[in-house]
XYZ file of N, CA and C in Angstrom:
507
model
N -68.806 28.677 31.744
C -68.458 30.082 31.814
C -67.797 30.367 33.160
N -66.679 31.134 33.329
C -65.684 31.254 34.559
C -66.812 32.405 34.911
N -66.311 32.078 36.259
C -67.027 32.975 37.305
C -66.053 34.000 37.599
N -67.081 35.730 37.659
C -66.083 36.619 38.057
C -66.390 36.942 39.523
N -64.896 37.426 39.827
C -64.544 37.164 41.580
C -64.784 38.762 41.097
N -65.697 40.067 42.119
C -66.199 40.936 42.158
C -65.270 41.740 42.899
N -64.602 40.877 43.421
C -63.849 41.655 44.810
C -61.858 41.554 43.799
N -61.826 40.421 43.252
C -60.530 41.008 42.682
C -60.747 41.522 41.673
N -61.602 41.968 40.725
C -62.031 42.457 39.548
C -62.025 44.252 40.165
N -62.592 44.751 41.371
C -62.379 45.433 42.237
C -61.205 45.979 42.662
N -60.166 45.069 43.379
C -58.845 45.053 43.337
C -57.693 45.227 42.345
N -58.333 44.874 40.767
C -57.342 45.387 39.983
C -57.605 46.563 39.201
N -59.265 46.985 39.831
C -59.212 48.536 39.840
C -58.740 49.250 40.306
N -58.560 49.342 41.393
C -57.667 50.110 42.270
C -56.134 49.981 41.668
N -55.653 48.837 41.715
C -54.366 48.415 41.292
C -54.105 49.731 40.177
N -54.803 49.882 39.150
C -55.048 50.737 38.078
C -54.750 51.449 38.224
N -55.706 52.419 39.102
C -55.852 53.839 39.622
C -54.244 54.024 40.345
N -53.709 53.341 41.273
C -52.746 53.493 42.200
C -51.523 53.532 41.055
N -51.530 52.349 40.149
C -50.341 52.499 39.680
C -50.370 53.618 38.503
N -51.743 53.884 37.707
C -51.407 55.380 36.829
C -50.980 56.745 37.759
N -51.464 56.871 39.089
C -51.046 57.756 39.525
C -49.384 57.907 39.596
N -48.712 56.679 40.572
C -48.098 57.090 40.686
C -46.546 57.023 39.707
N -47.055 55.661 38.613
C -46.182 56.261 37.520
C -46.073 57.039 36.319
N -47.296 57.461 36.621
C -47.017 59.089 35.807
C -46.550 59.891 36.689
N -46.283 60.257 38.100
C -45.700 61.205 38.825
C -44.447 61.006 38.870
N -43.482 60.092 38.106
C -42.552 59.810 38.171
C -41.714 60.714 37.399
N -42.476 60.500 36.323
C -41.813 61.627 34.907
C -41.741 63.376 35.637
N -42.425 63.631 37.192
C -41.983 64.538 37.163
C -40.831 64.346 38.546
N -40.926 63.886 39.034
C -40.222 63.558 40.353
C -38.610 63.070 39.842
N -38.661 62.277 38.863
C -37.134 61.836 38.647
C -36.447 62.544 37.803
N -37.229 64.188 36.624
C -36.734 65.151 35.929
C -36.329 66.221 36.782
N -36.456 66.407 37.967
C -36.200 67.774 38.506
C -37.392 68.632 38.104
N -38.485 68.329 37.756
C -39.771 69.204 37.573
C -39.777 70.065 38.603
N -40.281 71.335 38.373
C -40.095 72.460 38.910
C -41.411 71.928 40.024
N -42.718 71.394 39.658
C -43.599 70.983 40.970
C -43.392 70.184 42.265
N -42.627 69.119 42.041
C -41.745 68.450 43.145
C -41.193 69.462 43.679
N -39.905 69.758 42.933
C -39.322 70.819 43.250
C -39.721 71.490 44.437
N -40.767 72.310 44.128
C -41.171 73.335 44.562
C -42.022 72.742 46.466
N -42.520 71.392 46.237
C -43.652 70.616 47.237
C -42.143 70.843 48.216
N -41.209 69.740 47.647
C -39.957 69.564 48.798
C -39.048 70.030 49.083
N -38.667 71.619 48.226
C -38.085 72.505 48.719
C -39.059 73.349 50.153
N -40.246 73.484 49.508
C -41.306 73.893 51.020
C -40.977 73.093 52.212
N -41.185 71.807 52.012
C -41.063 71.192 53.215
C -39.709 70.811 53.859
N -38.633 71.688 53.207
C -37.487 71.308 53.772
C -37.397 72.778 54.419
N -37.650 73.720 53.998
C -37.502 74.803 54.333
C -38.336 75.151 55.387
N -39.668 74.849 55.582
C -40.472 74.557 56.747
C -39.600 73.892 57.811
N -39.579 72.541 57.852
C -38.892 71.942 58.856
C -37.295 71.892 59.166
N -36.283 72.491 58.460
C -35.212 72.205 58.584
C -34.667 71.326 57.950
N -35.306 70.271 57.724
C -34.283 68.822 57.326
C -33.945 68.988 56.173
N -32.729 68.529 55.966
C -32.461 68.749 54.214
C -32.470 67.678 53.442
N -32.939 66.516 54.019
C -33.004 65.459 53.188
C -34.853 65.772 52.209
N -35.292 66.562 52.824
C -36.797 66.607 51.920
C -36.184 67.183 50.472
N -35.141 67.784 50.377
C -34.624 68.335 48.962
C -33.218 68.553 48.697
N -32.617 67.563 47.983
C -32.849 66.832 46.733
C -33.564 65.539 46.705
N -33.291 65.086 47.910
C -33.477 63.429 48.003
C -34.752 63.250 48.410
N -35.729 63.743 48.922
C -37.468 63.239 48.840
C -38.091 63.363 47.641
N -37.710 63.900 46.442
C -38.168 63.486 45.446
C -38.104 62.049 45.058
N -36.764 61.902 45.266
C -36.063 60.282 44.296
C -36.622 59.193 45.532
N -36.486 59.534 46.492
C -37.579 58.292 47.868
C -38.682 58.188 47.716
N -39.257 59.221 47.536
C -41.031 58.761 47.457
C -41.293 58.511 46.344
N -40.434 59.150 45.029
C -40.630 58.581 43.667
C -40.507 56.846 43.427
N -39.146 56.535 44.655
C -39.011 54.504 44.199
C -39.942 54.197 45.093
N -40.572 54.465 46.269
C -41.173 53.779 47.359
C -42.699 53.835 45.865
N -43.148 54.929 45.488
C -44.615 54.907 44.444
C -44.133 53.772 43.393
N -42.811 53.651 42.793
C -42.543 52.926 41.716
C -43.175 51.163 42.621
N -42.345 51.281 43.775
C -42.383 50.108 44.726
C -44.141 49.586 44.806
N -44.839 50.673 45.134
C -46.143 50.469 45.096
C -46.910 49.636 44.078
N -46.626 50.669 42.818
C -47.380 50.262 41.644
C -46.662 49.073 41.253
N -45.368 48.548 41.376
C -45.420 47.360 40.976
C -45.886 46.095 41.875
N -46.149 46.076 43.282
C -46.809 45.268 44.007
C -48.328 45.391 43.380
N -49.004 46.857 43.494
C -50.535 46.163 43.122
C -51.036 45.955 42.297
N -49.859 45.703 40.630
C -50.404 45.473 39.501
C -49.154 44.714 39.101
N -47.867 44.962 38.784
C -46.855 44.116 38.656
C -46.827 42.700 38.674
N -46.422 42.667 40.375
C -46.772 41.197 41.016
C -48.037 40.421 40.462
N -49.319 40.912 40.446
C -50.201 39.993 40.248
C -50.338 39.604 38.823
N -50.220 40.483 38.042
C -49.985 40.355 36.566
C -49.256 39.200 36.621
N -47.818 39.554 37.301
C -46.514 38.177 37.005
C -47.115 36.632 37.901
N -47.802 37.227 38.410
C -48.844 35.710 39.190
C -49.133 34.983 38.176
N -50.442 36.244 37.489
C -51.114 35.651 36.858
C -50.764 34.732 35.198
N -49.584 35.933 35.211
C -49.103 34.631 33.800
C -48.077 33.252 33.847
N -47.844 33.224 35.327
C -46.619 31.923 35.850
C -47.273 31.305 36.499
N -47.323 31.472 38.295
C -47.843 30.239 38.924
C -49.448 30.130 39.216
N -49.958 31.379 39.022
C -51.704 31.421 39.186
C -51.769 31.424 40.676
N -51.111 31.654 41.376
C -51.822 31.192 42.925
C -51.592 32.322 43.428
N -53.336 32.558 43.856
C -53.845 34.145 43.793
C -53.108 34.620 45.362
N -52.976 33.685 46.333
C -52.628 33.848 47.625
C -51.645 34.888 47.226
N -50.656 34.784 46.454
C -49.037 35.097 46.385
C -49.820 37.236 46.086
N -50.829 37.000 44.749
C -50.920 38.149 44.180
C -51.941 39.113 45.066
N -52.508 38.406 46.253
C -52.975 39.069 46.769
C -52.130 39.484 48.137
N -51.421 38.488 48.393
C -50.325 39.426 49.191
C -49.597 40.828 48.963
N -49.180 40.758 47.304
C -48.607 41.724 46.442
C -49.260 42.984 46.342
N -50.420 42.919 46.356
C -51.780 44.121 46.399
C -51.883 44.407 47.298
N -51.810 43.440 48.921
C -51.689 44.197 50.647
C -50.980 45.008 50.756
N -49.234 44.649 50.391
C -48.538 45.073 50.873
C -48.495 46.390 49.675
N -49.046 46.265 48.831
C -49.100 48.027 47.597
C -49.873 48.720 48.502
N -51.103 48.295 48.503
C -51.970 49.047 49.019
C -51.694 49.594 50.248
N -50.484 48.890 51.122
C -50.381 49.515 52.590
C -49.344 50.035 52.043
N -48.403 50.361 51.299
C -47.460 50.838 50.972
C -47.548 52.625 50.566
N -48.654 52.584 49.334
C -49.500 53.404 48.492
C -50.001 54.431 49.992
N -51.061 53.539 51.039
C -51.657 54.248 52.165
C -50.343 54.905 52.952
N -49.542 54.431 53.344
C -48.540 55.041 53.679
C -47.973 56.132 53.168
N -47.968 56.483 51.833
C -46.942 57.268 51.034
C -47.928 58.373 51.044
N -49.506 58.364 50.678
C -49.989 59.043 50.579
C -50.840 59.875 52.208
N -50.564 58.896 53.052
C -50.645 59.512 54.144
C -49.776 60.836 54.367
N -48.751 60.556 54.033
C -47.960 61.734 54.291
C -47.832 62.612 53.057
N -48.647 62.740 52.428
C -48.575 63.668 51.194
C -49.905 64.296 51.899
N -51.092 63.790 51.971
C -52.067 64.309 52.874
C -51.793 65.305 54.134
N -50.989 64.949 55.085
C -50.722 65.562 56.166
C -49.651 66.445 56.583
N -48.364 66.607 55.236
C -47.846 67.550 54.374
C -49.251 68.792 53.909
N -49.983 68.300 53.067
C -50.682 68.980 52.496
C -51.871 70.017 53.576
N -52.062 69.257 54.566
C -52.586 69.739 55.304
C -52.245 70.755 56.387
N -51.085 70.075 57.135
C -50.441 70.586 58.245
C -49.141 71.760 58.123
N -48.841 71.782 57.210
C -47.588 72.392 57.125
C -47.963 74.047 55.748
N -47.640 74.326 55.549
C -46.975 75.941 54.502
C -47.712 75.139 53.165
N -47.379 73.966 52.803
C -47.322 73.568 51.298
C -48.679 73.889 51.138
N -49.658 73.783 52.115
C -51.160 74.103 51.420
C -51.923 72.948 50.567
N -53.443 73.381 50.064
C -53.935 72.264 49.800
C -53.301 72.179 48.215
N -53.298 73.622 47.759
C -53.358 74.071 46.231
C -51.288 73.724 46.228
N -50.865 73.292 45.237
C -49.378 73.556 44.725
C -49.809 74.101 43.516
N -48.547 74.345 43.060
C -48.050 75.330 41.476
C -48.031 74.125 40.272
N -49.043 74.270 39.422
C -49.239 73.089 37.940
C -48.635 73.187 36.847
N -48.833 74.701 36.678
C -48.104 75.642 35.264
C -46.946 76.584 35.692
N -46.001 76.597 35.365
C -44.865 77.247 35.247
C -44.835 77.965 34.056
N -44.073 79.036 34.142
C -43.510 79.768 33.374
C -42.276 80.670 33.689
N -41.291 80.681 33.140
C -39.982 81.128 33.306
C -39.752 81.002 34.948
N -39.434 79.885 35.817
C -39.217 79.522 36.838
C -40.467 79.927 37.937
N -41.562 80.426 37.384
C -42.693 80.887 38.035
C -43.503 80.462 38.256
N -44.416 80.390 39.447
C -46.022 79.396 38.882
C -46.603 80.230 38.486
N -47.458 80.462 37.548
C -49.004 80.757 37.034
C -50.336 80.657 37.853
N -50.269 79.125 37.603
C -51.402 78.358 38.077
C -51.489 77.747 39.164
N -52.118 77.128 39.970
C -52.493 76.378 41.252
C -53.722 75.818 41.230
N -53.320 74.679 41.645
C -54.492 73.708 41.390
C -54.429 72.522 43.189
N -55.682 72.084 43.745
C -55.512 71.138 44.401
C -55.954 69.895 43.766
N -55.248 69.582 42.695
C -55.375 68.199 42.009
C -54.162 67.462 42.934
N -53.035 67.771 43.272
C -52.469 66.496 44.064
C -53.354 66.245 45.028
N -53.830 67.586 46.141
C -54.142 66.461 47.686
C -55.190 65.982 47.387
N -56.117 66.239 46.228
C -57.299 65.411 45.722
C -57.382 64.046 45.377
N -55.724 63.682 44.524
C -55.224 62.684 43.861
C -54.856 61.928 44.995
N -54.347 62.498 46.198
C -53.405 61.663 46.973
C -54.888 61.307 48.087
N -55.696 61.936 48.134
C -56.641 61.859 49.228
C -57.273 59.655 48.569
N -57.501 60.351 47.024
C -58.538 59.161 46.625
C -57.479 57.944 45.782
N -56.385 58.418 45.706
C -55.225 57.096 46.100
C -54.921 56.271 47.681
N -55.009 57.002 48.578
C -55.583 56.780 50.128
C -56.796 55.959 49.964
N -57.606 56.015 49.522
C -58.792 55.458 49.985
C -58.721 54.339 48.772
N -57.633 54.157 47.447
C -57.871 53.122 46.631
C -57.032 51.918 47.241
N -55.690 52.759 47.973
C -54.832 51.332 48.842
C -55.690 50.710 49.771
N -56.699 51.657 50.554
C -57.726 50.886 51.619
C -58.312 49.930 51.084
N -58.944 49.942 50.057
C -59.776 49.285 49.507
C -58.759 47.916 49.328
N -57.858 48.263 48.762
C -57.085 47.123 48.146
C -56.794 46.109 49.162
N -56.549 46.914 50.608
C -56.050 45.931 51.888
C -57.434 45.207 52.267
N -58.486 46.074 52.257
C -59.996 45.378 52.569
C -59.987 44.439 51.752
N -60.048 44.473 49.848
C -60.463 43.502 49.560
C -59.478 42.223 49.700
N -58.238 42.287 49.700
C -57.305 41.254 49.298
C -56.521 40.817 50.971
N -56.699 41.385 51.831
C -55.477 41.299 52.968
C -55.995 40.365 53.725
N -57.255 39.658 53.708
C -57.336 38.049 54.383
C -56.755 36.689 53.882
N -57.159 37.109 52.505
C -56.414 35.854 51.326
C -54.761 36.402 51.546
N -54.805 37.146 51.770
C -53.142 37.634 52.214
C -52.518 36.636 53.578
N -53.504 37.492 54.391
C -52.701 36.704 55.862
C -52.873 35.295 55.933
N -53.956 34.684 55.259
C -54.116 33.106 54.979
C -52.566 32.430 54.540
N -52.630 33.175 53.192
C -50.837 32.805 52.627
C -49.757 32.580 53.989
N -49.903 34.071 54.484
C -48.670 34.256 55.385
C -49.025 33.017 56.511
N -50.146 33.262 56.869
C -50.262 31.818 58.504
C -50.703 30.459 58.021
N -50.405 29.915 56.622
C -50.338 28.730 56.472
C -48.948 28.329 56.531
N -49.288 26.989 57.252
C -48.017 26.192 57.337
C -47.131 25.738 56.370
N -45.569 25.829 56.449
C -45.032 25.754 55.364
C -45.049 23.971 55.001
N -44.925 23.742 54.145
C -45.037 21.822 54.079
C -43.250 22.003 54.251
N -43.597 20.548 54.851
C -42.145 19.924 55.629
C -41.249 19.038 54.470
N -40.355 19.356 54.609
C -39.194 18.769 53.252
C -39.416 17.319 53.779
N -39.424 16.486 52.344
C -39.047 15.064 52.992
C -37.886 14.362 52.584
């Protein structure tokens, strides 16, 4: 009977969590959804810069696509070709620091600036309705699922990276 590893069984929970989040946020980020919309028109209008709207939707939308396919993608494609977990746990470091990154700044957006904790969920005729803090909730405990992912997987990671390459003969 194969033995289960607790810690990547762990890791492709998270993987889970990270990648349903953020490719279901895609369907609204790459339609012009009025909630994006609305997050990065705030924060362009707050700070000046005009790259937060049009174009911070479609960046943080490929950098999340970028994510979810490192911490479930990659290891999946490990796992059905060469098996050598080194490679797929590199793939899950660099999601998970990727994921911590992206959602760092959705956090400190959410916090620091106008956008608030609550954004607009329900629309109606170009309006919000509703308000909900389900993103900085989502983005808080996507934060803490990339941590996890770098805790469990990012030694078998740096092992990969600081082993010696074998010498051609």
């Amino acid at each position: 009977m194969p033995k289960i590893n607790l810690r990547k069984l762990a890791a492709y929970g998270f993987g889970i969590w990270i990648s349903a989040i953020f490719l279901d946020s895609l369907r609204f980020k790459f339609t012009g959804h009025e909630t994006p919309q609305h997050i990065f028109e705030t924060l362009r209008d707050w700070s000046g810069i005009g790259l937060f709207y049009p174009a911070g939707p479609w960046i943080i939308g490929l950098a999340e696509l970028t994510a979810a396919l490192l911490v479930l993608g990659v290891p999946l494609a490990v796992m059905l070709t060469t098996r050598q977990s080194g490679h797929a746990a590199l793939g899950q470091s660099l999601g998970g620091l990727l994921a911590m990154g992206v959602m760092s700044g959705a956090i400190i957006f959410h916090l620091f600036t106008p956008l608030g904790l609550e954004t607009p969920t329900v629309w109606s005729d170009g309006q919000p309705t509703e308000w909900s803090p389900a993103l900085f909730i989502a983005a808080c405990i996507t934060w803490v699922a990339g941590l996890g992912m770098v805790l469990l997987r990012g030694a078998e990671a740096l092992r990969l990276i600081r082993r010696p390459a074998a010498s051609p003969t």
